[in-house]
One Martini backbone bead per residue (centre of mass of N, CA, C, O) as a GRO file, in nm:
protein
  445
    1MET     BB    1   9.182  -6.569  -1.981
    2THR     BB    2   8.971  -6.628  -2.219
    3THR     BB    3   8.715  -6.519  -2.407
    4ALA     BB    4   8.570  -6.790  -2.430
    5ALA     BB    5   8.559  -6.849  -2.125
    6THR     BB    6   8.402  -6.582  -2.033
    7SER     BB    7   8.126  -6.665  -2.192
    8ARG     BB    8   8.070  -6.862  -1.978
    9PRO     BB    9   7.821  -6.885  -1.730
   10TYR     BB   10   7.944  -7.178  -1.610
   11GLN     BB   11   8.220  -7.208  -1.386
   12SER     BB   12   8.172  -7.082  -1.075
   13TYR     BB   13   8.099  -7.104  -0.741
   14VAL     BB   14   8.140  -6.823  -0.522
   15TYR     BB   15   8.166  -6.902  -0.174
   16ALA     BB   16   8.487  -6.862  -0.177
   17TYR     BB   17   8.779  -6.645  -0.101
   18PRO     BB   18   8.984  -6.840  -0.158
   19HIS     BB   19   8.995  -7.133  -0.276
   20LYS     BB   20   9.067  -7.441  -0.140
   21THR     BB   21   9.257  -7.527  -0.391
   22ALA     BB   22   9.470  -7.288  -0.292
   23TYR     BB   23   9.563  -7.445  -0.072
   24ARG     BB   24   9.839  -7.504   0.165
   25PRO     BB   25  10.082  -7.603   0.335
   26LEU     BB   26  10.209  -7.484   0.644
   27PRO     BB   27  10.532  -7.476   0.743
   28ASP     BB   28  10.487  -7.317   1.034
   29ARG     BB   29  10.240  -7.369   1.192
   30PRO     BB   30  10.060  -7.157   1.322
   31ALA     BB   31   9.946  -7.016   1.595
   32LEU     BB   32   9.638  -6.921   1.693
   33ARG     BB   33   9.715  -6.710   1.903
   34ASP     BB   34   9.869  -6.534   1.692
   35LEU     BB   35   9.649  -6.497   1.472
   36TRP     BB   36   9.429  -6.367   1.697
   37ALA     BB   37   9.554  -6.134   1.871
   38ASP     BB   38   9.472  -5.877   1.649
   39GLU     BB   39   9.179  -5.952   1.630
   40PRO     BB   40   8.864  -5.911   1.594
   41LYS     BB   41   8.615  -6.055   1.858
   42ASP     BB   42   8.300  -5.918   1.864
   43THR     BB   43   8.205  -6.047   1.546
   44LEU     BB   44   8.178  -6.349   1.514
   45SER     BB   45   8.186  -6.651   1.331
   46LEU     BB   46   8.014  -6.974   1.350
   47TYR     BB   47   8.131  -7.304   1.237
   48LEU     BB   48   7.983  -7.632   1.205
   49HIS     BB   49   8.105  -7.950   1.091
   50ILE     BB   50   7.921  -8.223   0.924
   51PRO     BB   51   8.053  -8.524   0.747
   52PHE     BB   52   7.740  -8.638   0.700
   53CYS     BB   53   7.542  -8.881   0.507
   54GLU     BB   54   7.298  -9.094   0.384
   55VAL     BB   55   7.366  -8.960   0.107
   56ARG     BB   56   7.514  -8.902  -0.222
   57CYS     BB   57   7.493  -8.681  -0.439
   58GLY     BB   58   7.577  -8.655  -0.774
   59PHE     BB   59   7.673  -8.332  -0.740
   60CYS     BB   60   7.858  -8.373  -0.497
   61ASN     BB   61   8.169  -8.186  -0.360
   62LEU     BB   62   8.166  -8.228  -0.071
   63PHE     BB   63   8.264  -8.277   0.264
   64THR     BB   64   8.160  -8.616   0.263
   65ARG     BB   65   7.996  -8.903   0.400
   66ILE     BB   66   7.861  -9.220   0.403
   67GLY     BB   67   7.785  -9.253   0.683
   68ALA     BB   68   7.847  -9.443   1.006
   69PRO     BB   69   8.005  -9.604   1.211
   70ASP     BB   70   8.014  -9.718   1.501
   71GLY     BB   71   8.108  -9.426   1.694
   72LEU     BB   72   8.188  -9.186   1.498
   73THR     BB   73   8.010  -8.948   1.589
   74GLY     BB   74   8.117  -8.944   1.877
   75ALA     BB   75   8.417  -8.906   1.802
   76TYR     BB   76   8.373  -8.642   1.652
   77LEU     BB   77   8.261  -8.479   1.892
   78ASP     BB   78   8.509  -8.511   2.063
   79ALA     BB   79   8.696  -8.357   1.866
   80LEU     BB   80   8.530  -8.098   1.856
   81GLU     BB   81   8.572  -8.039   2.158
   82ARG     BB   82   8.878  -8.019   2.149
   83GLN     BB   83   8.891  -7.794   1.943
   84ALA     BB   84   8.723  -7.584   2.093
   85GLY     BB   85   8.912  -7.557   2.335
   86ALA     BB   86   9.165  -7.464   2.173
   87VAL     BB   87   9.038  -7.217   2.033
   88ARG     BB   88   8.933  -7.062   2.278
   89GLU     BB   89   9.212  -7.029   2.405
   90ALA     BB   90   9.340  -6.874   2.159
   91LEU     BB   91   9.155  -6.616   2.183
   92GLY     BB   92   9.139  -6.536   2.465
   93ASP     BB   93   9.118  -6.245   2.731
   94SER     BB   94   9.189  -5.942   2.626
   95GLY     BB   95   8.897  -5.952   2.500
   96PRO     BB   96   8.614  -5.962   2.350
   97VAL     BB   97   8.411  -6.261   2.293
   98ARG     BB   98   8.193  -6.269   2.005
   99PHE     BB   99   7.900  -6.405   1.860
  100ALA     BB  100   7.685  -6.316   1.578
  101THR     BB  101   7.702  -6.604   1.437
  102ALA     BB  102   7.554  -6.926   1.328
  103ALA     BB  103   7.649  -7.262   1.196
  104PHE     BB  104   7.527  -7.571   1.049
  105GLY     BB  105   7.710  -7.801   0.847
  106GLY     BB  106   7.811  -7.977   0.531
  107GLY     BB  107   7.665  -8.203   0.489
  108THR     BB  108   7.448  -8.335   0.767
  109PRO     BB  109   7.360  -8.246   1.074
  110THR     BB  110   7.086  -8.435   1.085
  111PHE     BB  111   7.237  -8.706   1.109
  112LEU     BB  112   7.219  -8.660   1.380
  113THR     BB  113   7.100  -8.700   1.663
  114ALA     BB  114   6.931  -8.543   1.900
  115ALA     BB  115   7.152  -8.576   2.116
  116GLU     BB  116   7.386  -8.480   1.931
  117LEU     BB  117   7.271  -8.198   1.874
  118SER     BB  118   7.281  -8.107   2.166
  119ARG     BB  119   7.587  -8.134   2.188
  120LEU     BB  120   7.658  -7.935   1.966
  121CYS     BB  121   7.536  -7.693   2.116
  122ASP     BB  122   7.718  -7.717   2.365
  123ILE     BB  123   7.980  -7.657   2.220
  124ALA     BB  124   7.903  -7.373   2.122
  125GLU     BB  125   7.837  -7.263   2.410
  126HIS     BB  126   8.046  -7.386   2.632
  127ARG     BB  127   8.317  -7.377   2.461
  128MET     BB  128   8.271  -7.097   2.281
  129GLY     BB  129   8.028  -6.884   2.377
  130ALA     BB  130   7.762  -6.915   2.227
  131ASP     BB  131   7.444  -6.749   2.184
  132LEU     BB  132   7.195  -6.912   2.024
  133LYS     BB  133   6.940  -6.728   2.126
  134ALA     BB  134   7.086  -6.435   2.018
  135VAL     BB  135   7.146  -6.558   1.732
  136PRO     BB  136   7.189  -6.649   1.429
  137LEU     BB  137   7.073  -6.988   1.328
  138SER     BB  138   7.197  -7.216   1.091
  139VAL     BB  139   7.051  -7.517   0.933
  140GLU     BB  140   7.112  -7.817   0.778
  141ALA     BB  141   6.894  -8.032   0.571
  142SER     BB  142   6.710  -8.324   0.518
  143PRO     BB  143   6.425  -8.489   0.475
  144ALA     BB  144   6.507  -8.762   0.624
  145THR     BB  145   6.636  -8.588   0.891
  146ALA     BB  146   6.361  -8.417   0.946
  147THR     BB  147   6.281  -8.480   1.243
  148ALA     BB  148   6.103  -8.411   1.518
  149ASP     BB  149   6.330  -8.442   1.734
  150ARG     BB  150   6.542  -8.266   1.594
  151LEU     BB  151   6.371  -8.006   1.556
  152THR     BB  152   6.320  -7.959   1.854
  153VAL     BB  153   6.606  -7.905   1.936
  154LEU     BB  154   6.663  -7.669   1.743
  155ALA     BB  155   6.437  -7.483   1.842
  156GLU     BB  156   6.520  -7.479   2.149
  157ARG     BB  157   6.830  -7.370   2.070
  158GLY     BB  158   6.772  -7.124   1.833
  159THR     BB  159   6.675  -7.170   1.557
  160THR     BB  160   6.616  -6.950   1.264
  161ARG     BB  161   6.730  -7.156   1.031
  162LEU     BB  162   6.610  -7.384   0.772
  163SER     BB  163   6.778  -7.592   0.536
  164LEU     BB  164   6.633  -7.758   0.254
  165GLY     BB  165   6.729  -8.027   0.048
  166VAL     BB  166   6.549  -8.089  -0.243
  167GLN     BB  167   6.582  -7.980  -0.573
  168SER     BB  168   6.311  -8.175  -0.625
  169PHE     BB  169   5.954  -8.260  -0.679
  170VAL     BB  170   6.055  -8.458  -0.901
  171ASP     BB  171   6.129  -8.781  -0.895
  172SER     BB  172   6.292  -8.816  -1.162
  173GLU     BB  173   6.494  -8.584  -1.099
  174ALA     BB  174   6.608  -8.692  -0.837
  175ARG     BB  175   6.726  -8.945  -0.970
  176ALA     BB  176   6.908  -8.795  -1.182
  177ALA     BB  177   7.066  -8.657  -0.921
  178VAL     BB  178   7.110  -8.869  -0.705
  179ARG     BB  179   6.821  -8.829  -0.516
  180PRO     BB  180   6.659  -9.037  -0.323
  181GLN     BB  181   6.315  -8.938  -0.344
  182ARG     BB  182   5.996  -8.844  -0.229
  183ARG     BB  183   5.759  -8.612  -0.231
  184ALA     BB  184   5.603  -8.708   0.017
  185ASP     BB  185   5.852  -8.685   0.209
  186VAL     BB  186   5.903  -8.386   0.168
  187GLU     BB  187   5.629  -8.282   0.268
  188GLU     BB  188   5.657  -8.398   0.554
  189ALA     BB  189   5.909  -8.238   0.631
  190LEU     BB  190   5.786  -7.955   0.594
  191SER     BB  191   5.572  -7.992   0.809
  192ARG     BB  192   5.770  -8.028   1.047
  193VAL     BB  193   5.908  -7.757   1.025
  194ARG     BB  194   5.657  -7.584   1.074
  195GLU     BB  195   5.583  -7.714   1.351
  196ALA     BB  196   5.854  -7.619   1.497
  197GLY     BB  197   5.889  -7.290   1.445
  198ILE     BB  198   6.091  -7.197   1.248
  199PRO     BB  199   6.119  -6.891   1.108
  200VAL     BB  200   6.321  -6.999   0.871
  201LEU     BB  201   6.263  -7.119   0.543
  202ASN     BB  202   6.467  -7.313   0.327
  203ILE     BB  203   6.478  -7.387  -0.029
  204ASP     BB  204   6.637  -7.612  -0.238
  205LEU     BB  205   6.707  -7.574  -0.591
  206ILE     BB  206   6.744  -7.734  -0.919
  207TYR     BB  207   6.891  -7.658  -1.239
  208GLY     BB  208   6.966  -7.886  -1.520
  209ILE     BB  209   6.834  -8.147  -1.527
  210ASP     BB  210   6.772  -8.428  -1.656
  211GLY     BB  211   6.457  -8.372  -1.818
  212GLN     BB  212   6.418  -8.083  -1.769
  213THR     BB  213   6.162  -7.838  -1.770
  214GLU     BB  214   5.973  -7.568  -1.747
  215GLU     BB  215   5.731  -7.725  -1.634
  216THR     BB  216   5.884  -7.881  -1.403
  217TRP     BB  217   6.008  -7.632  -1.272
  218LEU     BB  218   5.738  -7.497  -1.197
  219ARG     BB  219   5.640  -7.728  -1.024
  220SER     BB  220   5.856  -7.696  -0.806
  221LEU     BB  221   5.811  -7.402  -0.735
  222ASP     BB  222   5.509  -7.435  -0.649
  223ALA     BB  223   5.562  -7.641  -0.428
  224ALA     BB  224   5.730  -7.448  -0.259
  225LEU     BB  225   5.529  -7.201  -0.241
  226ALA     BB  226   5.311  -7.350  -0.069
  227TRP     BB  227   5.510  -7.295   0.198
  228ARG     BB  228   5.618  -7.009   0.223
  229PRO     BB  229   5.910  -6.944   0.203
  230GLU     BB  230   6.145  -6.717   0.304
  231GLU     BB  231   6.341  -6.898   0.126
  232LEU     BB  232   6.527  -6.929  -0.194
  233TYR     BB  233   6.733  -7.159  -0.373
  234LEU     BB  234   6.892  -7.135  -0.700
  235TYR     BB  235   7.061  -7.398  -0.861
  236PRO     BB  236   7.298  -7.485  -1.065
  237LEU     BB  237   7.406  -7.743  -1.232
  238TYR     BB  238   7.690  -7.942  -1.160
  239VAL     BB  239   7.980  -8.115  -1.305
  240ARG     BB  240   8.213  -8.292  -1.114
  241PRO     BB  241   8.482  -8.424  -1.021
  242LEU     BB  242   8.429  -8.725  -0.832
  243THR     BB  243   8.139  -8.754  -0.895
  244GLY     BB  244   7.865  -8.916  -0.989
  245LEU     BB  245   7.816  -8.730  -1.250
  246GLY     BB  246   8.124  -8.723  -1.347
  247ARG     BB  247   8.089  -9.011  -1.514
  248ARG     BB  248   7.961  -8.873  -1.730
  249ALA     BB  249   7.963  -8.717  -2.039
  250ARG     BB  250   7.888  -8.462  -1.933
  251THR     BB  251   7.975  -8.120  -1.924
  252ASP     BB  252   8.000  -7.785  -1.849
  253ASP     BB  253   8.104  -7.763  -2.159
  254ASP     BB  254   7.779  -7.681  -2.278
  255PRO     BB  255   7.591  -7.483  -2.466
  256ALA     BB  256   7.309  -7.616  -2.438
  257TRP     BB  257   7.311  -7.623  -2.129
  258ASP     BB  258   7.348  -7.326  -2.082
  259GLU     BB  259   7.078  -7.245  -2.210
  260GLN     BB  260   6.900  -7.405  -2.020
  261ARG     BB  261   6.990  -7.272  -1.753
  262LEU     BB  262   6.921  -6.980  -1.829
  263ARG     BB  263   6.622  -7.027  -1.885
  264LEU     BB  264   6.551  -7.140  -1.600
  265TYR     BB  265   6.647  -6.904  -1.437
  266ARG     BB  266   6.454  -6.690  -1.556
  267THR     BB  267   6.198  -6.836  -1.481
  268GLY     BB  268   6.247  -6.842  -1.174
  269ARG     BB  269   6.293  -6.546  -1.119
  270ASP     BB  270   6.017  -6.440  -1.230
  271HIS     BB  271   5.835  -6.616  -1.053
  272LEU     BB  272   5.928  -6.511  -0.774
  273ARG     BB  273   5.872  -6.214  -0.817
  274ALA     BB  274   5.560  -6.257  -0.874
  275HIS     BB  275   5.557  -6.389  -0.554
  276GLY     BB  276   5.726  -6.178  -0.354
  277TYR     BB  277   6.033  -6.186  -0.435
  278THR     BB  278   6.365  -6.107  -0.359
  279GLN     BB  279   6.674  -6.043  -0.497
  280GLN     BB  280   7.007  -6.111  -0.362
  281SER     BB  281   7.100  -6.313  -0.586
  282MET     BB  282   7.135  -6.548  -0.806
  283ARG     BB  283   7.021  -6.764  -0.576
  284MET     BB  284   6.873  -6.557  -0.383
  285PHE     BB  285   6.542  -6.561  -0.222
  286ARG     BB  286   6.314  -6.328  -0.061
  287ARG     BB  287   6.062  -6.268   0.121
  288ALA     BB  288   5.939  -5.958   0.172
  289ASP     BB  289   5.811  -6.051   0.479
  290ALA     BB  290   6.058  -6.149   0.601
  291PRO     BB  291   6.261  -6.204   0.841
  292PRO     BB  292   6.543  -6.112   0.950
  293GLN     BB  293   6.872  -6.288   0.947
  294GLY     BB  294   7.150  -6.139   0.846
  295ALA     BB  295   7.301  -6.346   0.703
  296ASP     BB  296   7.436  -6.424   0.397
  297ASP     BB  297   7.557  -6.600   0.112
  298TYR     BB  298   7.856  -6.435   0.174
  299ALA     BB  299   7.946  -6.459   0.481
  300CYS     BB  300   8.184  -6.677   0.446
  301GLN     BB  301   8.390  -6.426   0.360
  302THR     BB  302   8.436  -6.314   0.619
  303ASP     BB  303   8.582  -6.205   0.868
  304GLY     BB  304   8.580  -6.383   1.158
  305MET     BB  305   8.610  -6.705   1.119
  306ILE     BB  306   8.494  -7.000   1.291
  307GLY     BB  307   8.603  -7.332   1.227
  308LEU     BB  308   8.455  -7.651   1.296
  309GLY     BB  309   8.602  -7.913   1.166
  310CYS     BB  310   8.733  -8.094   0.889
  311GLY     BB  311   8.555  -7.891   0.670
  312ALA     BB  312   8.649  -7.619   0.787
  313ARG     BB  313   8.677  -7.273   0.787
  314SER     BB  314   8.913  -7.004   0.855
  315TYR     BB  315   8.916  -6.635   0.925
  316THR     BB  316   9.138  -6.398   0.876
  317ARG     BB  317   9.281  -6.122   0.740
  318ASP     BB  318   9.563  -6.307   0.654
  319LEU     BB  319   9.415  -6.601   0.699
  320HIS     BB  320   9.331  -6.911   0.553
  321TYR     BB  321   9.199  -7.211   0.715
  322SER     BB  322   9.247  -7.578   0.745
  323PHE     BB  323   9.201  -7.876   0.635
  324ASP     BB  324   9.186  -8.114   0.445
  325TYR     BB  325   9.095  -8.194   0.098
  326ALA     BB  326   8.809  -8.371  -0.051
  327VAL     BB  327   8.601  -8.602  -0.265
  328ASP     BB  328   8.689  -8.867  -0.227
  329MET     BB  329   8.579  -9.109  -0.020
  330HIS     BB  330   8.844  -9.233   0.080
  331GLU     BB  331   8.981  -8.967   0.158
  332ILE     BB  332   8.771  -8.867   0.358
  333ARG     BB  333   8.792  -9.094   0.561
  334GLY     BB  334   9.089  -9.038   0.635
  335ILE     BB  335   9.047  -8.749   0.745
  336ILE     BB  336   8.846  -8.821   0.966
  337ASP     BB  337   9.022  -9.025   1.116
  338ASP     BB  338   9.240  -8.820   1.184
  339TYR     BB  339   9.070  -8.618   1.341
  340VAL     BB  340   8.963  -8.816   1.575
  341SER     BB  341   9.279  -8.877   1.673
  342ARG     BB  342   9.331  -8.605   1.790
  343PRO     BB  343   9.476  -8.404   1.991
  344ALA     BB  344   9.438  -8.098   2.126
  345GLY     BB  345   9.716  -7.974   2.032
  346ASP     BB  346   9.657  -7.994   1.716
  347PHE     BB  347   9.435  -7.742   1.733
  348ALA     BB  348   9.654  -7.489   1.785
  349ARG     BB  349   9.704  -7.513   1.467
  350ALA     BB  350   9.786  -7.430   1.148
  351GLU     BB  351   9.820  -7.628   0.826
  352ILE     BB  352   9.605  -7.517   0.606
  353GLY     BB  353   9.644  -7.254   0.350
  354ARG     BB  354   9.606  -6.885   0.290
  355ARG     BB  355   9.728  -6.598   0.215
  356VAL     BB  356   9.614  -6.247   0.265
  357ASP     BB  357   9.654  -5.988   0.086
  358ALA     BB  358   9.570  -5.682  -0.024
  359ASP     BB  359   9.467  -5.774  -0.300
  360GLU     BB  360   9.285  -6.010  -0.199
  361ALA     BB  361   9.105  -5.834  -0.019
  362LYS     BB  362   8.983  -5.671  -0.248
  363ARG     BB  363   8.866  -5.905  -0.411
  364ARG     BB  364   8.682  -6.018  -0.190
  365HIS     BB  365   8.510  -5.764  -0.152
  366LEU     BB  366   8.414  -5.741  -0.440
  367LEU     BB  367   8.277  -6.016  -0.458
  368GLN     BB  368   8.083  -6.003  -0.200
  369SER     BB  369   7.935  -5.749  -0.328
  370LEU     BB  370   7.879  -5.780  -0.641
  371LEU     BB  371   7.714  -6.069  -0.607
  372GLN     BB  372   7.507  -5.875  -0.506
  373ALA     BB  373   7.230  -5.688  -0.563
  374ASP     BB  374   7.334  -5.426  -0.401
  375GLY     BB  375   7.634  -5.414  -0.416
  376LEU     BB  376   7.890  -5.155  -0.446
  377ARG     BB  377   8.014  -4.914  -0.247
  378HIS     BB  378   8.229  -4.664  -0.280
  379ASP     BB  379   8.261  -4.567   0.020
  380ASP     BB  380   8.330  -4.843   0.136
  381TYR     BB  381   8.583  -4.900  -0.027
  382ARG     BB  382   8.734  -4.640   0.051
  383ALA     BB  383   8.738  -4.690   0.360
  384ARG     BB  384   8.914  -4.956   0.331
  385PHE     BB  385   9.132  -4.865   0.065
  386GLY     BB  386   9.147  -4.537  -0.029
  387THR     BB  387   8.974  -4.605  -0.294
  388ALA     BB  388   8.854  -4.680  -0.583
  389PRO     BB  389   8.781  -4.967  -0.755
  390ASP     BB  390   8.899  -4.867  -1.042
  391ALA     BB  391   9.198  -4.847  -0.941
  392HIS     BB  392   9.217  -5.183  -0.938
  393PHE     BB  393   8.955  -5.277  -1.162
  394SER     BB  394   8.911  -5.148  -1.450
  395ALA     BB  395   8.923  -5.378  -1.658
  396GLU     BB  396   8.698  -5.556  -1.541
  397LEU     BB  397   8.470  -5.342  -1.520
  398ASP     BB  398   8.468  -5.263  -1.817
  399ARG     BB  399   8.401  -5.542  -1.927
  400PHE     BB  400   8.128  -5.572  -1.787
  401ALA     BB  401   7.999  -5.317  -1.906
  402ASP     BB  402   8.028  -5.397  -2.210
  403ARG     BB  403   7.829  -5.655  -2.157
  404GLY     BB  404   7.590  -5.552  -1.955
  405TRP     BB  405   7.664  -5.630  -1.629
  406LEU     BB  406   7.724  -5.317  -1.547
  407ALA     BB  407   7.647  -5.056  -1.307
  408ASP     BB  408   7.700  -4.685  -1.259
  409ASP     BB  409   7.586  -4.409  -1.037
  410GLY     BB  410   7.843  -4.318  -0.837
  411THR     BB  411   7.767  -4.506  -0.570
  412VAL     BB  412   7.694  -4.785  -0.726
  413LEU     BB  413   7.789  -5.109  -0.791
  414ARG     BB  414   7.582  -5.297  -1.028
  415LEU     BB  415   7.426  -5.557  -1.131
  416THR     BB  416   7.262  -5.662  -1.374
  417PRO     BB  417   7.045  -5.894  -1.462
  418GLU     BB  418   7.262  -6.021  -1.653
  419GLY     BB  419   7.487  -6.024  -1.445
  420LEU     BB  420   7.357  -6.213  -1.240
  421ALA     BB  421   7.334  -6.451  -1.443
  422HIS     BB  422   7.679  -6.420  -1.462
  423SER     BB  423   7.823  -6.478  -1.183
  424ASP     BB  424   7.988  -6.752  -1.268
  425ALA     BB  425   8.183  -6.558  -1.446
  426ILE     BB  426   8.267  -6.314  -1.278
  427GLY     BB  427   8.414  -6.432  -1.038
  428PRO     BB  428   8.660  -6.579  -1.187
  429GLU     BB  429   8.768  -6.307  -1.320
  430LEU     BB  430   8.865  -6.203  -1.015
  431PHE     BB  431   9.087  -6.377  -1.000
  432SER     BB  432   9.392  -6.427  -0.935
  433PRO     BB  433   9.669  -6.553  -1.080
  434ALA     BB  434   9.765  -6.710  -0.827
  435VAL     BB  435   9.502  -6.862  -0.767
  436ARG     BB  436   9.464  -6.990  -1.044
  437ALA     BB  437   9.729  -7.152  -1.036
  438ALA     BB  438   9.672  -7.315  -0.777
  439MET     BB  439   9.415  -7.452  -0.880
  440ALA     BB  440   9.547  -7.588  -1.133
  441ALA     BB  441   9.766  -7.751  -0.941
  442TYR     BB  442   9.565  -7.917  -0.815
  443GLU     BB  443   9.524  -8.234  -0.664
  444ARG     BB  444   9.295  -8.449  -0.698
  445LYS     BB  445   9.099  -8.648  -0.420
   0.00000   0.00000   0.00000
């Protein structure tokens, strides 16, 4: 990676490592029973993926399709139930199997009807054995699908956190991001969420939208703060290939846009801090008096993750695996159609993934710790890997420190405020050469 490349602040949001574009077909298709036989199973995370949205935002490169023909959501839940049965059987009964956290993501889980959401909860509870009322349960929603009947089901089934993708309270900015919605409808959805009594409300906002200024950005932030959300996520806009916005002229490699996004990030960060929010990562801010939620924004990188659904990942200590991945809508439809047609036996093996060796495990732990405001404790790293982090990553850590991005008090390695601002440059610099090469060789579809 060149020096010029590393100076760009917006390279990649590292929400999982290794990235899914580094996954490849597994020639041996290992049995899940063998993969999980020696894994700790008493603090698992459960993730259920729903790959449907009412619209696809212009910036979205997630695995999701627009709408669903009659019967498809039911057929998808049928397949999800078959997969859950196969996975739960593979986990075995030789030791305790317990889920410590759960999440429904997508796509938009609340694209499902209230009755279908109830069935989704039944799959998590009755098929997988997750006690949804006893563990943190996070669910993603959009304003249009956050209806009273759906929210009632989620609240009654134990949802502790509802994340609402608003992106902007300014109607013209929502249109520029190809997210057609009116502020009045967003406000009504937020009112319904509060009336449902779900303990933690998160609001997602995006900065860097065409036409956005510091004044309009502050207007969105203040509109969100009026609801006193327990959490706020501030995302920089990215323009990715095969997305709606990916067809326009602008690319992520634009110095003027980088400056705009950095300026808006700092404005948002300082504004939220001034209103009683603590920064958990570059993106995540939590109200100081909010109830503890448990999992944080990098929890999806921990070992012991069970993902159900055709867009979900699963993680053991040695293997990350999933189904096929795509961004193009035609390709996604084909993968979903394949998923819903599978018999139960097909779900008993892993077919696409990436092995995680000792070096990659160190990198993943460094990433998931360093990119959080609390940083990486030396003694925690030493307990896991037998030595200090600079024994493995001295060149990278020295480089970050030289740029003013990293501080070390002898106990904790912690990103400086400027380091947090450059998290999307720091993360990719820590990717291994092998992962970087696999990502570069990935054929987009």
